[in-house]
XYZ file of C-alpha atoms in Angstrom:
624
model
C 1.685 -9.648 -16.529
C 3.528 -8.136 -13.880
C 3.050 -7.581 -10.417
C 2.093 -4.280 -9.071
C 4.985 -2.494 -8.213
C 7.427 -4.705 -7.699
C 6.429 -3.570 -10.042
C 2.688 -5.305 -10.688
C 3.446 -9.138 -11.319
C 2.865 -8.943 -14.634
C 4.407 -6.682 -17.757
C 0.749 -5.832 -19.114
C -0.867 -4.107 -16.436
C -2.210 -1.244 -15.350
C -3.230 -1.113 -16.779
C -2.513 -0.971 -13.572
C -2.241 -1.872 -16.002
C -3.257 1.137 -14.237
C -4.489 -0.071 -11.176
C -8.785 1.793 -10.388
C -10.136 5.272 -11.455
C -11.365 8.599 -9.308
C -15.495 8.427 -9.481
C -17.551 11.426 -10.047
C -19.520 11.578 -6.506
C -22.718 12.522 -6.882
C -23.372 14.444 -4.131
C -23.973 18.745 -5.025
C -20.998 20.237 -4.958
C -19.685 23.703 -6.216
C -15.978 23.969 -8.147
C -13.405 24.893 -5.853
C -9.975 26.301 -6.326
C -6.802 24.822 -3.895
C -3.337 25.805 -3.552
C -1.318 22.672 -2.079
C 1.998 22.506 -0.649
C 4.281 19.964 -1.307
C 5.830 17.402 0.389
C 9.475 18.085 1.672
C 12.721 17.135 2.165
C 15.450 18.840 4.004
C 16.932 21.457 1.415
C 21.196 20.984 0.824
C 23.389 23.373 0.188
C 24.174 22.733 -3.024
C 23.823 20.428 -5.775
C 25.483 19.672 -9.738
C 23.766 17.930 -12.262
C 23.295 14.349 -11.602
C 25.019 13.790 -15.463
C 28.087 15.891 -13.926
C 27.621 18.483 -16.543
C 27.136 21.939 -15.917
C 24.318 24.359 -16.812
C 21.446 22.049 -16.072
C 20.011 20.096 -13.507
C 19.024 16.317 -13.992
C 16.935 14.061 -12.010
C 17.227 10.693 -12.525
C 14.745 7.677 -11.327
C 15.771 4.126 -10.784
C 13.033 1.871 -12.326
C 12.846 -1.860 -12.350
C 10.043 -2.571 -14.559
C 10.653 -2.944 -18.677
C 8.513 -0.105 -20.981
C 6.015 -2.801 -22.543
C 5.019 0.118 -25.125
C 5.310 3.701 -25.631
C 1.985 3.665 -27.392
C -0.938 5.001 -25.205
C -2.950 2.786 -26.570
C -0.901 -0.610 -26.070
C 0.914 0.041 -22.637
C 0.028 -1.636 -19.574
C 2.494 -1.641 -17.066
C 2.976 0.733 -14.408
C 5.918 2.718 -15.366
C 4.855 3.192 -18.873
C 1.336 4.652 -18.027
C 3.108 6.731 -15.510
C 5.581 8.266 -18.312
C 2.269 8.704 -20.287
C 1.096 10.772 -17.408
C 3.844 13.339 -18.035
C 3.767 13.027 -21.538
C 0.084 13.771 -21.913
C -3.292 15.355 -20.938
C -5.973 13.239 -20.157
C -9.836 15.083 -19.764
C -9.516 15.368 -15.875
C -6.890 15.077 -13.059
C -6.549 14.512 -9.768
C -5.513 16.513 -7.183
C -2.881 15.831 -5.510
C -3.716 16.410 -1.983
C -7.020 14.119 -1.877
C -7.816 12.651 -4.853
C -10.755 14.697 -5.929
C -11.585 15.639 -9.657
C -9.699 18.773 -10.886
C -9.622 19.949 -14.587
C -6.425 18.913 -16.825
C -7.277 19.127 -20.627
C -11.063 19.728 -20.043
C -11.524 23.070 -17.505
C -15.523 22.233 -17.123
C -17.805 19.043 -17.981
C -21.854 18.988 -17.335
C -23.786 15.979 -18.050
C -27.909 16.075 -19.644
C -30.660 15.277 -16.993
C -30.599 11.313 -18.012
C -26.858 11.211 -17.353
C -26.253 9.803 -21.534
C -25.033 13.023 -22.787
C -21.303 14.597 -21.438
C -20.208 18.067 -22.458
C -16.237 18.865 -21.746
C -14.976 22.498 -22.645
C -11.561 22.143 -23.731
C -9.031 24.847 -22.387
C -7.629 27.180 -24.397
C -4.014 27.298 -23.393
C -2.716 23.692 -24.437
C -0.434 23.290 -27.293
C 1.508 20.376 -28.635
C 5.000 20.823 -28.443
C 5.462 20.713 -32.005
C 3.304 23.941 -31.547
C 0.443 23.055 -32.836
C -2.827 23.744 -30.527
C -4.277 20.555 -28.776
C -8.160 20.970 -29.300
C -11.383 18.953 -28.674
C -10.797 16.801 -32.207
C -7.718 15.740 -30.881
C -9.885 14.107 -28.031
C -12.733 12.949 -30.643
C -10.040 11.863 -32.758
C -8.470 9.470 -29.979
C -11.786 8.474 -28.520
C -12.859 7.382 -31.647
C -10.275 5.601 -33.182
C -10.122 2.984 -29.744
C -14.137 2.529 -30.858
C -13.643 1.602 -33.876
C -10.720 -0.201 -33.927
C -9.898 -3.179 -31.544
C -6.124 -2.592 -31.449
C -5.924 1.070 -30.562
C -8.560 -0.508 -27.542
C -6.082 -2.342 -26.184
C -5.062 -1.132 -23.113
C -8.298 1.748 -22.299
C -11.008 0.109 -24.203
C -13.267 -0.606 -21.154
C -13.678 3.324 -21.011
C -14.647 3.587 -24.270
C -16.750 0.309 -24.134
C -19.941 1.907 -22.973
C -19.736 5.018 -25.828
C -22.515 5.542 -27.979
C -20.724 8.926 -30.044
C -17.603 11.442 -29.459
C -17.685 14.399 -31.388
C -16.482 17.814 -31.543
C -18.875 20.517 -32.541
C -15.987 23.063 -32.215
C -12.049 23.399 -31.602
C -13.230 23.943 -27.663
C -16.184 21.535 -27.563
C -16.177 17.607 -26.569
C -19.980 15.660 -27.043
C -19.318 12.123 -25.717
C -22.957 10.406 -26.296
C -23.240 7.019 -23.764
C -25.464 4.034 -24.662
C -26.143 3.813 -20.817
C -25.195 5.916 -18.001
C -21.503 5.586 -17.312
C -19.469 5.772 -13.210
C -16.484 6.632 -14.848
C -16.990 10.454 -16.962
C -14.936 12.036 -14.790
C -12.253 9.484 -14.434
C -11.417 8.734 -17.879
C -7.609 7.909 -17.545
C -7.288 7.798 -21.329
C -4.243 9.750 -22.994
C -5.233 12.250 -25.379
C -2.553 12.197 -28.518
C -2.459 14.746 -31.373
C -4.565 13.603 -34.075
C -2.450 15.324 -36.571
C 0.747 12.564 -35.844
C -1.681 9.780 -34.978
C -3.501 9.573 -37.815
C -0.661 8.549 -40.100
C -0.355 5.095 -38.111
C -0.702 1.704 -39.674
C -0.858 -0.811 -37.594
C -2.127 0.165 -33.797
C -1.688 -3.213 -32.688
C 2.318 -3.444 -33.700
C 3.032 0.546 -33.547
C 4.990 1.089 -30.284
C 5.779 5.021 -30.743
C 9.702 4.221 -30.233
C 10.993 5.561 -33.644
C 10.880 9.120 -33.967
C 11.653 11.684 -30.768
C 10.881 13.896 -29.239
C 7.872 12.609 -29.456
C 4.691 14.875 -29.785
C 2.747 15.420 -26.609
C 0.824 18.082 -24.347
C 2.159 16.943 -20.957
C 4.301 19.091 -18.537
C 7.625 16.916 -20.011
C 8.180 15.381 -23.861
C 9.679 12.300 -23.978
C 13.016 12.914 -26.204
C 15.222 9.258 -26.298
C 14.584 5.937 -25.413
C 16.915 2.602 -25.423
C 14.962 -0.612 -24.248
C 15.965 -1.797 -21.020
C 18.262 1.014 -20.671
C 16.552 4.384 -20.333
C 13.946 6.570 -21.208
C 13.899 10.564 -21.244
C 12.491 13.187 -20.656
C 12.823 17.632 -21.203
C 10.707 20.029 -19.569
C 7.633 21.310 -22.185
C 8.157 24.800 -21.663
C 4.614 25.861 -23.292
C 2.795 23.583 -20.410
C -0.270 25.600 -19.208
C 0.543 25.431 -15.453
C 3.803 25.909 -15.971
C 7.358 24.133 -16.762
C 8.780 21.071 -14.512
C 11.660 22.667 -12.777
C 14.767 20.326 -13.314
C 16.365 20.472 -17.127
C 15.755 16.583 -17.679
C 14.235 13.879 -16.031
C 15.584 10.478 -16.802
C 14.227 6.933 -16.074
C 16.892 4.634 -15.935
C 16.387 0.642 -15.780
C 17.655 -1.708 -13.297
C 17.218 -4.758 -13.160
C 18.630 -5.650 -9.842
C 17.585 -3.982 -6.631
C 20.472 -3.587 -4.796
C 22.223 -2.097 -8.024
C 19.907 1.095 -7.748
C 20.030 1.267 -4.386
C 24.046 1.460 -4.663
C 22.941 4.292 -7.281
C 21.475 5.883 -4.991
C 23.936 6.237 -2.718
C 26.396 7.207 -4.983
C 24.395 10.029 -6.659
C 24.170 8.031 -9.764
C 20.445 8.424 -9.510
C 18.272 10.746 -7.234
C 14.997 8.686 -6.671
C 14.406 4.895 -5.954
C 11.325 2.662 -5.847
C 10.053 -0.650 -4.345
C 12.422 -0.525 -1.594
C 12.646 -3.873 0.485
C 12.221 -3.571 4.048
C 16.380 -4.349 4.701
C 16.717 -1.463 1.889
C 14.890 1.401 3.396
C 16.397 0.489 7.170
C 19.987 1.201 5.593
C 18.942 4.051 3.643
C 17.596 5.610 6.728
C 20.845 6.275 8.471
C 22.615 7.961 5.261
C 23.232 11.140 4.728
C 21.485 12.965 1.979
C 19.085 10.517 1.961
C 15.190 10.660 2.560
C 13.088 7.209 3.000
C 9.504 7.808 2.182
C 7.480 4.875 3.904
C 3.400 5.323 3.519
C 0.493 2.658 2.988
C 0.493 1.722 -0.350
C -1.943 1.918 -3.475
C -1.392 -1.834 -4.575
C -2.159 -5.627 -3.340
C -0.116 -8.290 -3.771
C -1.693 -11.720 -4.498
C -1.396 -14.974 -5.889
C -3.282 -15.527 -9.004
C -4.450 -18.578 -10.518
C -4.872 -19.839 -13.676
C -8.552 -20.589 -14.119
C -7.978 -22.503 -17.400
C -7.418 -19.674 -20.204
C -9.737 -19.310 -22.612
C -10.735 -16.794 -25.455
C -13.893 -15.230 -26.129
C -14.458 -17.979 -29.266
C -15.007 -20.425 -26.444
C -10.957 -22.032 -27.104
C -9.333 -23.115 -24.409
C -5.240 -22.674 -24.684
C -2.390 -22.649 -22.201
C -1.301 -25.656 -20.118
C -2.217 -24.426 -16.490
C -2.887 -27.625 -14.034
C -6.641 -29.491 -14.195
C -6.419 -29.593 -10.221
C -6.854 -25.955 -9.718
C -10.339 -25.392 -11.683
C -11.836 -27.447 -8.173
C -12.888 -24.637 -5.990
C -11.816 -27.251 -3.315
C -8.302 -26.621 -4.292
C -8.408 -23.267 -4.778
C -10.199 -23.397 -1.209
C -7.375 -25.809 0.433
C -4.374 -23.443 -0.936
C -6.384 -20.423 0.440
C -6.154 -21.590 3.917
C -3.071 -22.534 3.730
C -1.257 -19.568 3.403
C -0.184 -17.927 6.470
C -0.725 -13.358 5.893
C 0.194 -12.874 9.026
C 3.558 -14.149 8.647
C 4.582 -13.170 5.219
C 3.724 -9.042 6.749
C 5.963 -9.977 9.545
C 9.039 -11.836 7.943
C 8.639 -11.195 4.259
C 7.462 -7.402 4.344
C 9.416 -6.615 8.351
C 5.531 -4.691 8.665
C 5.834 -2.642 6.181
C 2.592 -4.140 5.263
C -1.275 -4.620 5.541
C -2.519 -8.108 5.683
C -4.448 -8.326 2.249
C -7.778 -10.076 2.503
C -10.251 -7.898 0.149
C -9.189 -6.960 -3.558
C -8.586 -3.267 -2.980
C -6.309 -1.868 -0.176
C -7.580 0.462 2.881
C -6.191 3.327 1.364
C -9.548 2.935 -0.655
C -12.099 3.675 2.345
C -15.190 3.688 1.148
C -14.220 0.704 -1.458
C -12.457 -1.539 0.831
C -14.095 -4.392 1.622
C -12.806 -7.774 4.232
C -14.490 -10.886 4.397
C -16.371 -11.770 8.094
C -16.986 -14.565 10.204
C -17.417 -17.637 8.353
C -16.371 -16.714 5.416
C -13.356 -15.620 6.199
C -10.859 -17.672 5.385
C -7.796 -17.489 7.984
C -4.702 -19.767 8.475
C -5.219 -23.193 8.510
C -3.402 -26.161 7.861
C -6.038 -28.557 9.553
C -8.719 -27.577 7.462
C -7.382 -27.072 4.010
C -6.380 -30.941 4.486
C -8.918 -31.925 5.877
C -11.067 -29.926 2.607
C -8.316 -32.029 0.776
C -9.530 -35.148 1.810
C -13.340 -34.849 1.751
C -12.649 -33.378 -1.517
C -11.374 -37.097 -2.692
C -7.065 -35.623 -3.134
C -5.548 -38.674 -0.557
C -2.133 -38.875 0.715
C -0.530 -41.897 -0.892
C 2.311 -43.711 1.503
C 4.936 -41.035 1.073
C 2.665 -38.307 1.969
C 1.700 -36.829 -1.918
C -1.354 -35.173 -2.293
C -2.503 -37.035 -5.026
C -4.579 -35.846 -7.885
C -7.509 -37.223 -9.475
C -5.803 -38.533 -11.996
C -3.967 -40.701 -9.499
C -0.838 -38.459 -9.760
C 1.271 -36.238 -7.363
C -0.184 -33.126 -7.275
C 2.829 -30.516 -8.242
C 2.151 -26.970 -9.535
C 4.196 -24.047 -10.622
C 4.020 -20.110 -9.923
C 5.448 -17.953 -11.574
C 7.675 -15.746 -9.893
C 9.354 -11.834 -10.878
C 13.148 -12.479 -10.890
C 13.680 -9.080 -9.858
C 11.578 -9.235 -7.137
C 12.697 -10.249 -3.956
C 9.434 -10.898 -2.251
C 8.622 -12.889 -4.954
C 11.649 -15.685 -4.030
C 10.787 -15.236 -0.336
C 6.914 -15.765 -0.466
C 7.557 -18.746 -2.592
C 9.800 -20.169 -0.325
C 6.928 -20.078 2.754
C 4.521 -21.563 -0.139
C 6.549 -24.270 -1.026
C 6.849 -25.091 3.375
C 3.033 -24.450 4.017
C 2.248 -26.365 1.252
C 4.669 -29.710 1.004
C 2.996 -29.833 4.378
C -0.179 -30.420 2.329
C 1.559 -33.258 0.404
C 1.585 -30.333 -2.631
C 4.779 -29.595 -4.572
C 5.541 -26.404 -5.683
C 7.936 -25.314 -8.165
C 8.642 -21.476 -8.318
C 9.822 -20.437 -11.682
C 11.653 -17.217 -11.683
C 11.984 -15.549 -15.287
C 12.855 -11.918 -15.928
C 10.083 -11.262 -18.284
C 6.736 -13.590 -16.858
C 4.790 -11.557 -19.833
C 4.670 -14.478 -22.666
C 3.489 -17.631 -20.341
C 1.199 -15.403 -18.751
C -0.337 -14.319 -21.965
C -0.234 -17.627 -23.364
C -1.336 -19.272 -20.010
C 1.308 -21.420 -19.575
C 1.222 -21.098 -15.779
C -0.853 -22.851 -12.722
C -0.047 -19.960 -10.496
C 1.338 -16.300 -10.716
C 2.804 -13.350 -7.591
C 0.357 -10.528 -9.050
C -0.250 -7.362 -8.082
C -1.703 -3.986 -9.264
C -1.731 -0.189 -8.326
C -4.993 0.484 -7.718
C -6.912 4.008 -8.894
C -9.394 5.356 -6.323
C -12.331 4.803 -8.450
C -11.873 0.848 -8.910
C -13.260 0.341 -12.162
C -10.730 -0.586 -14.140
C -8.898 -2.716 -12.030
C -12.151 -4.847 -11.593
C -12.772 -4.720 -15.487
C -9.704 -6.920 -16.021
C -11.616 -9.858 -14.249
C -14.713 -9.686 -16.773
C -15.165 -11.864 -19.165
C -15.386 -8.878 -22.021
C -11.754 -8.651 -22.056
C -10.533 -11.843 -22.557
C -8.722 -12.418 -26.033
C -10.959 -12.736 -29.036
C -8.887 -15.969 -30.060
C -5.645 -17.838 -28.521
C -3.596 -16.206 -30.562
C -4.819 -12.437 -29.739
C -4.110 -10.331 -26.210
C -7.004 -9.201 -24.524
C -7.148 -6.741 -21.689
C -7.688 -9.480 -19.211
C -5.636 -10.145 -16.040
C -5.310 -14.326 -15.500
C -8.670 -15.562 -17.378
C -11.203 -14.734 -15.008
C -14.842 -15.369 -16.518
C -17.709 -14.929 -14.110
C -21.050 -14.339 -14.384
C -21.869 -13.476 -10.960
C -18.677 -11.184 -11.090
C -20.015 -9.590 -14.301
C -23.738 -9.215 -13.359
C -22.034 -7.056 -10.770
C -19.767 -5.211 -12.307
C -21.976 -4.116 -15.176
C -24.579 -2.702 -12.281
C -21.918 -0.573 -10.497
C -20.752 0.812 -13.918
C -23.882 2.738 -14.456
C -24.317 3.285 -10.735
C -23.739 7.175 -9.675
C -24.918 7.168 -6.099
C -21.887 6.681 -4.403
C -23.285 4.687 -1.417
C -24.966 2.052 -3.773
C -21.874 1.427 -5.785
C -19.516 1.293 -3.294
C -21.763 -1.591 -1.891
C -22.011 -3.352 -5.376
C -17.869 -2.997 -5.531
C -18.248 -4.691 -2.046
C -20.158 -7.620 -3.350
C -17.506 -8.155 -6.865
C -14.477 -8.167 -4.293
C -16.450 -10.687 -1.607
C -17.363 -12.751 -4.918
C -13.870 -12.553 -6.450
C -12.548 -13.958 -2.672
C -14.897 -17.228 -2.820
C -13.906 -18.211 -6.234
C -10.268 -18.506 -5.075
C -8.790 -17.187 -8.175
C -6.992 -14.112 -6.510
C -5.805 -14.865 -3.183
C -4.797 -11.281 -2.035
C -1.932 -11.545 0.843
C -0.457 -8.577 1.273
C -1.193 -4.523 0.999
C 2.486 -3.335 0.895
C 3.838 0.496 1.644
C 5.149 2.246 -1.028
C 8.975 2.380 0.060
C 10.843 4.477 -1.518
C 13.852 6.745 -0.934
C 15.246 10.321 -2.661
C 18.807 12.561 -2.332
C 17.856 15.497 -0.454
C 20.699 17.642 -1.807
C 19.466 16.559 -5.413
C 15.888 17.564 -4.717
C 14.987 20.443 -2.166
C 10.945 19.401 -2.356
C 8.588 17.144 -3.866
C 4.840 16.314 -3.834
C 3.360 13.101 -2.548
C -0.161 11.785 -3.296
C -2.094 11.735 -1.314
C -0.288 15.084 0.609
C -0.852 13.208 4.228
C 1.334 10.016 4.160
C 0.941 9.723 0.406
C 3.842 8.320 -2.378
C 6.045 9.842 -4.748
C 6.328 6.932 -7.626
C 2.834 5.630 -9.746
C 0.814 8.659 -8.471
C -2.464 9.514 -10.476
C -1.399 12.551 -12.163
C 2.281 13.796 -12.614
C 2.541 15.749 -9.525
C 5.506 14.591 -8.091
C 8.059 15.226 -10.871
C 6.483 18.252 -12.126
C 6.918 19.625 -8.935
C 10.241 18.554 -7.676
C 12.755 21.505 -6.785
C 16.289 21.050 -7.353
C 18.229 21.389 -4.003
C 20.817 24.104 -5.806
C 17.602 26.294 -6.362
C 16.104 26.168 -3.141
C 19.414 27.341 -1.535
C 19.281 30.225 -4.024
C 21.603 29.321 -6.464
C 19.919 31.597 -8.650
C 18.462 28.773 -11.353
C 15.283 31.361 -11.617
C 13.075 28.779 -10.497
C 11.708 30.445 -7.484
C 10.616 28.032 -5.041
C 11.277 27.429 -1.462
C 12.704 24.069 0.177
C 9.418 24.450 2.011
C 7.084 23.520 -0.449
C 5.836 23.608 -4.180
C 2.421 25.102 -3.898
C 0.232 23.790 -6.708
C -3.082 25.912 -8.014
C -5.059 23.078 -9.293
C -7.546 25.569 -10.812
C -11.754 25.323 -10.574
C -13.808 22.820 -12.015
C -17.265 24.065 -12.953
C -20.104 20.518 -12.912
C -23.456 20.725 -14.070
C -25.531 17.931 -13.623
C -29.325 17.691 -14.279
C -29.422 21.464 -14.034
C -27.349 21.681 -10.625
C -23.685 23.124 -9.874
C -22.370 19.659 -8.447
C -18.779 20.070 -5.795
C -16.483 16.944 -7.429
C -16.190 14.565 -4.323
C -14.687 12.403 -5.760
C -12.475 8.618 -5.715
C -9.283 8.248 -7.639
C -8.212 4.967 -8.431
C -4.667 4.156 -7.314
C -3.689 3.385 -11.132
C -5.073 1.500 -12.030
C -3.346 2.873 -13.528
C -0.918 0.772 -14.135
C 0.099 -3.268 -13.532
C 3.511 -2.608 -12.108
């Protein structure tokens, strides 16, 4: 698992492991074609290679989080999916200045009257950069193979879940046949991979994709080296359809302590740094060179708890605390955490206070409890639920447990993660005041007791897409593990039938209004259980050189970030500073701004053109 962006709590996100996907919106709509400028920075003079060699520039990002796979069909985490972004097409994109539905691999997509047939029209001008062409059997090919086989389903099967039959009629033709109508057709964030490499793999569930490079993709970049924990990178794909990524190489290099990139940073080691604390970005601020990018954020951090982990053969495994499957618990350590005060000391507010699942950034998604059953600071009345709940002080002021014991639980906390150490700190004040211990147990890697659940609590966290599908999927009980000893899809456990009545009725839901207010109802469900206790919507704070890169594209344009987007945007369109002075690299942009042609879409539904308004998820993409 891995917390969303610190990154997400937890190393198999996502998919947010992605964190939630962009929504077709069903409202009539006609294709429309958009030139966006980029975000800026203040263009330098000059600039070298980041490497120091000459003849090519580099740009290098500081990353905290480990690659948990290189396979599109295993990885989870945030800054894998993202480098699978680059790396290759997916049907649809999104664009970068709002979110809405723009073509990527697929240039059109219509859907039959009853909504259970999808047509995609592949474009023309995609090759693999082995130079062979990427066509619609490719995208059978992959669809296919995570149908039929549970392993290559791993990280994207709830997309695939609902699919009846892919095929490809023709080398420009993609049939996708649903068993029910499906939200999600234009927000399938599934990598396509080249069927011709693909096919020759074993073993999806053990094949990582780290043995031979460059390794074969459509994306604007190809992914050519890779050392764990180290690096990963990345050349230009010079036969991309809307054109090459403008610096030579783009390198994402692993840290795993904060203040070490940061130091990076300001040394020109690196040219780009995520995750920023709030001490971080104040003393990047007055540097020279130096651009802090501080907008509202795309992820929620939470607590997560372990509702007794179980597989879908009815075992129970994992050694997670008795106490904490009584709502009254859950209920009592709800109240007793104070949001208000983690924004203000932990997060210097550079924060939301989290009460819903998905963050404001998600308007017509975002959802807040009211009145009663809100559940606000306060210490008098988690005790107090404590004590009618039958958990007595004993003389020295333990909570104790039914069992007649202290009650003591554990969370498990990011090492690298600063806000991790500090929130548990509060938790372990708030709390003793309870009469509840609290043991925070930092590990570098919180992956294998997660998975195993071998935890009471967890810091989580995921990016979330704009269309919130997946990052709600990961609470049903479809993906739990099919035994103890497999990995399901699942985020801590979650099994509820409520949850799952409702998230099965807003998958198949295409009026907008409707399933925006069944989303409403899984996240007001998912806050009275008590199993995610969401504190926190954090800013995306980040920081860049300005005399490394001349111009860059956030997402969204207005107030928007630069690392996890939903689409590659901002590294494909970065400008090296020496270019945008006119050093002559033949790149051709201005410091001003990258402007973007994110092409037409053409929709027919039921008959009708249809305009894609649509709702990207904030990636889900992605657990950071």
């Amino acid at each position: 698992m891995v917390m969303v962006t610190k990154v997400p709590a937890r190393p198999r996100s996502g998919r947010p492991r992605r964190a939630a996907r962009l929504l077709l919106a069903a409202g009539l709509t006609t294709a429309s074609l958009t030139a966006l400028p980029a975000a800026t920075a203040t263009a330098a003079p000059a600039a070298a290679a980041e490497d120091g060699k000459s003849g090519g520039t580099t740009l290098t990002v500081a990353v905290s989080q480990s690659i948990d796979s290189l396979s599109p069909f295993l990885a989870q985490k945030l800054t894998s999916t993202s480098i699978h972004r680059l790396a290759y097409e997916y049907l649809t994109n999104y664009d970068p200045k709002d979110a809405r539905t723009v073509p990527a691999f697929a240039t059109e997509w219509s859907s039959s009257a009853d909504k259970l047939t999808w047509t995609y029209r592949i474009r023309e001008d995609s090759t693999w950069s082995d130079g062979k062409p990427a066509t619609a059997e490719d995208a059978a090919w992959t669809f296919n193979k995570m149908m039929t086989d549970p392993n290559a389903a791993t990280a994207n099967g709830s997309f695939t879940a609902n699919f009846a039959e892919v095929t490809a009629p023709d080398a420009r033709t993609l049939v996708i046949r649903l068993k029910k109508p499906q939200a999600t057709m234009t927000a399938l964030d599934v990598p396509i991979v080249p069927k011709h490499v693909w096919e020759k793999v074993g073993d999806f569930s053990k094949f990582n994709n780290d043995r031979q490079f460059p390794i074969v993709g459509n994306g604007p970049f190809v992914i050519t080296d890779f050392k764990v924990d180290q690096y990963i990178k990345l050349k230009p794909n010079k036969t991309f359809w809307r054109g090459a990524p403008k610096f030579d190489e783009l390198v994402f290099k692993y840290y795993k302590d904060g203040d070490a990139a940061v130091a990076a940073l300001q040394k020109g080691e690196v040219s780009f740094v995520p995750n920023l604390t709030p001490a971080q970005a104040a003393a990047l601020k007055t540097q020279k060179d130096i651009k802090v990018n501080d907008a509202p954020g795309r992820r929620f951090y939470a607590l997560a708890t372990n509702p007794g982990a179980r597989a879908k053969d009815g075992r129970t495994f994992g050694n997670g605390h008795p106490a904490l499957l009584d709502p009254a618990v859950r209920k009592a350590l709800f109240l007793a955490v104070d949001r208000a005060t983690l924004v203000d000391k932990v997060f210097q507010g550079h924060a939301v206070e989290g009460e819903g699942y998905l963050p404001p950034r998600f308007g017509s998604y975002f959802w807040k409890p009211e009145g009663a059953q809100r559940r606000g600071y306060d210490p008098a009345a988690a005790a107090k639920t404590l004590d009618d709940a039958g958990y007595r002080k004993n003389g020295d002021g333990k909570r104790l447990g039914k069992d007649g014991r202290p009650l003591n639980f554990r969370i498990l906390c990011h090492a690298t993660d600063p806000n991790d150490k500090a929130v548990g700190k509060y938790l372990q004040e708030w709390w003793g005041e309870l009469g509840i211990g609290l043991t925070v147990e930092c590990l570098d890697s919180v992956s294998d007791p997660w998975v195993k659940g071998d935890y009471d609590l967890a810091f989580d966290g995921w990016s979330v897409n704009p269309d919130p599908d997946y990052v709600l999927s990961i609470h049903t009980c479809g993906t739990l593990p099919a035994t103890p000893k497999d990995t399901g899809a699942t985020d801590n456990f979650i099994c509820d039938e409520e949850f799952d009545s409702l998230y099965a009725r807003q998958a198949v839901e295409y009026d907008t209004a409707k399933r925006a207010d069944l989303v409403k109802r899984m996240q007001s469900r998912l806050y009275d259980t008590g199993y995610m206790n969401v504190m926190a919507y954090p800013n995306a704070l980040e920081a860049y050189r300005t005399d490394r890169i001349a111009s860059i594209t956030t997402m969204p344009e207005a107030a928007g970030n630069l690392w996890g987007q939903d689409g590659y945007w901002s590294w494909w369109s970065a400008v090296p500073a020496a270019s945008a002075a006119g050093s002559g690299d033949g790149s051709g942009s201005s410091a001003a701004g990258v402007a973007i042609g994110v092409g037409a879409a053409v929709v027919v539904v039921a008959g009708g053109l249809l305009l894609l308004r649509t709702r990207r998820r904030a990636t889900a993409d992605d657990r950071e």
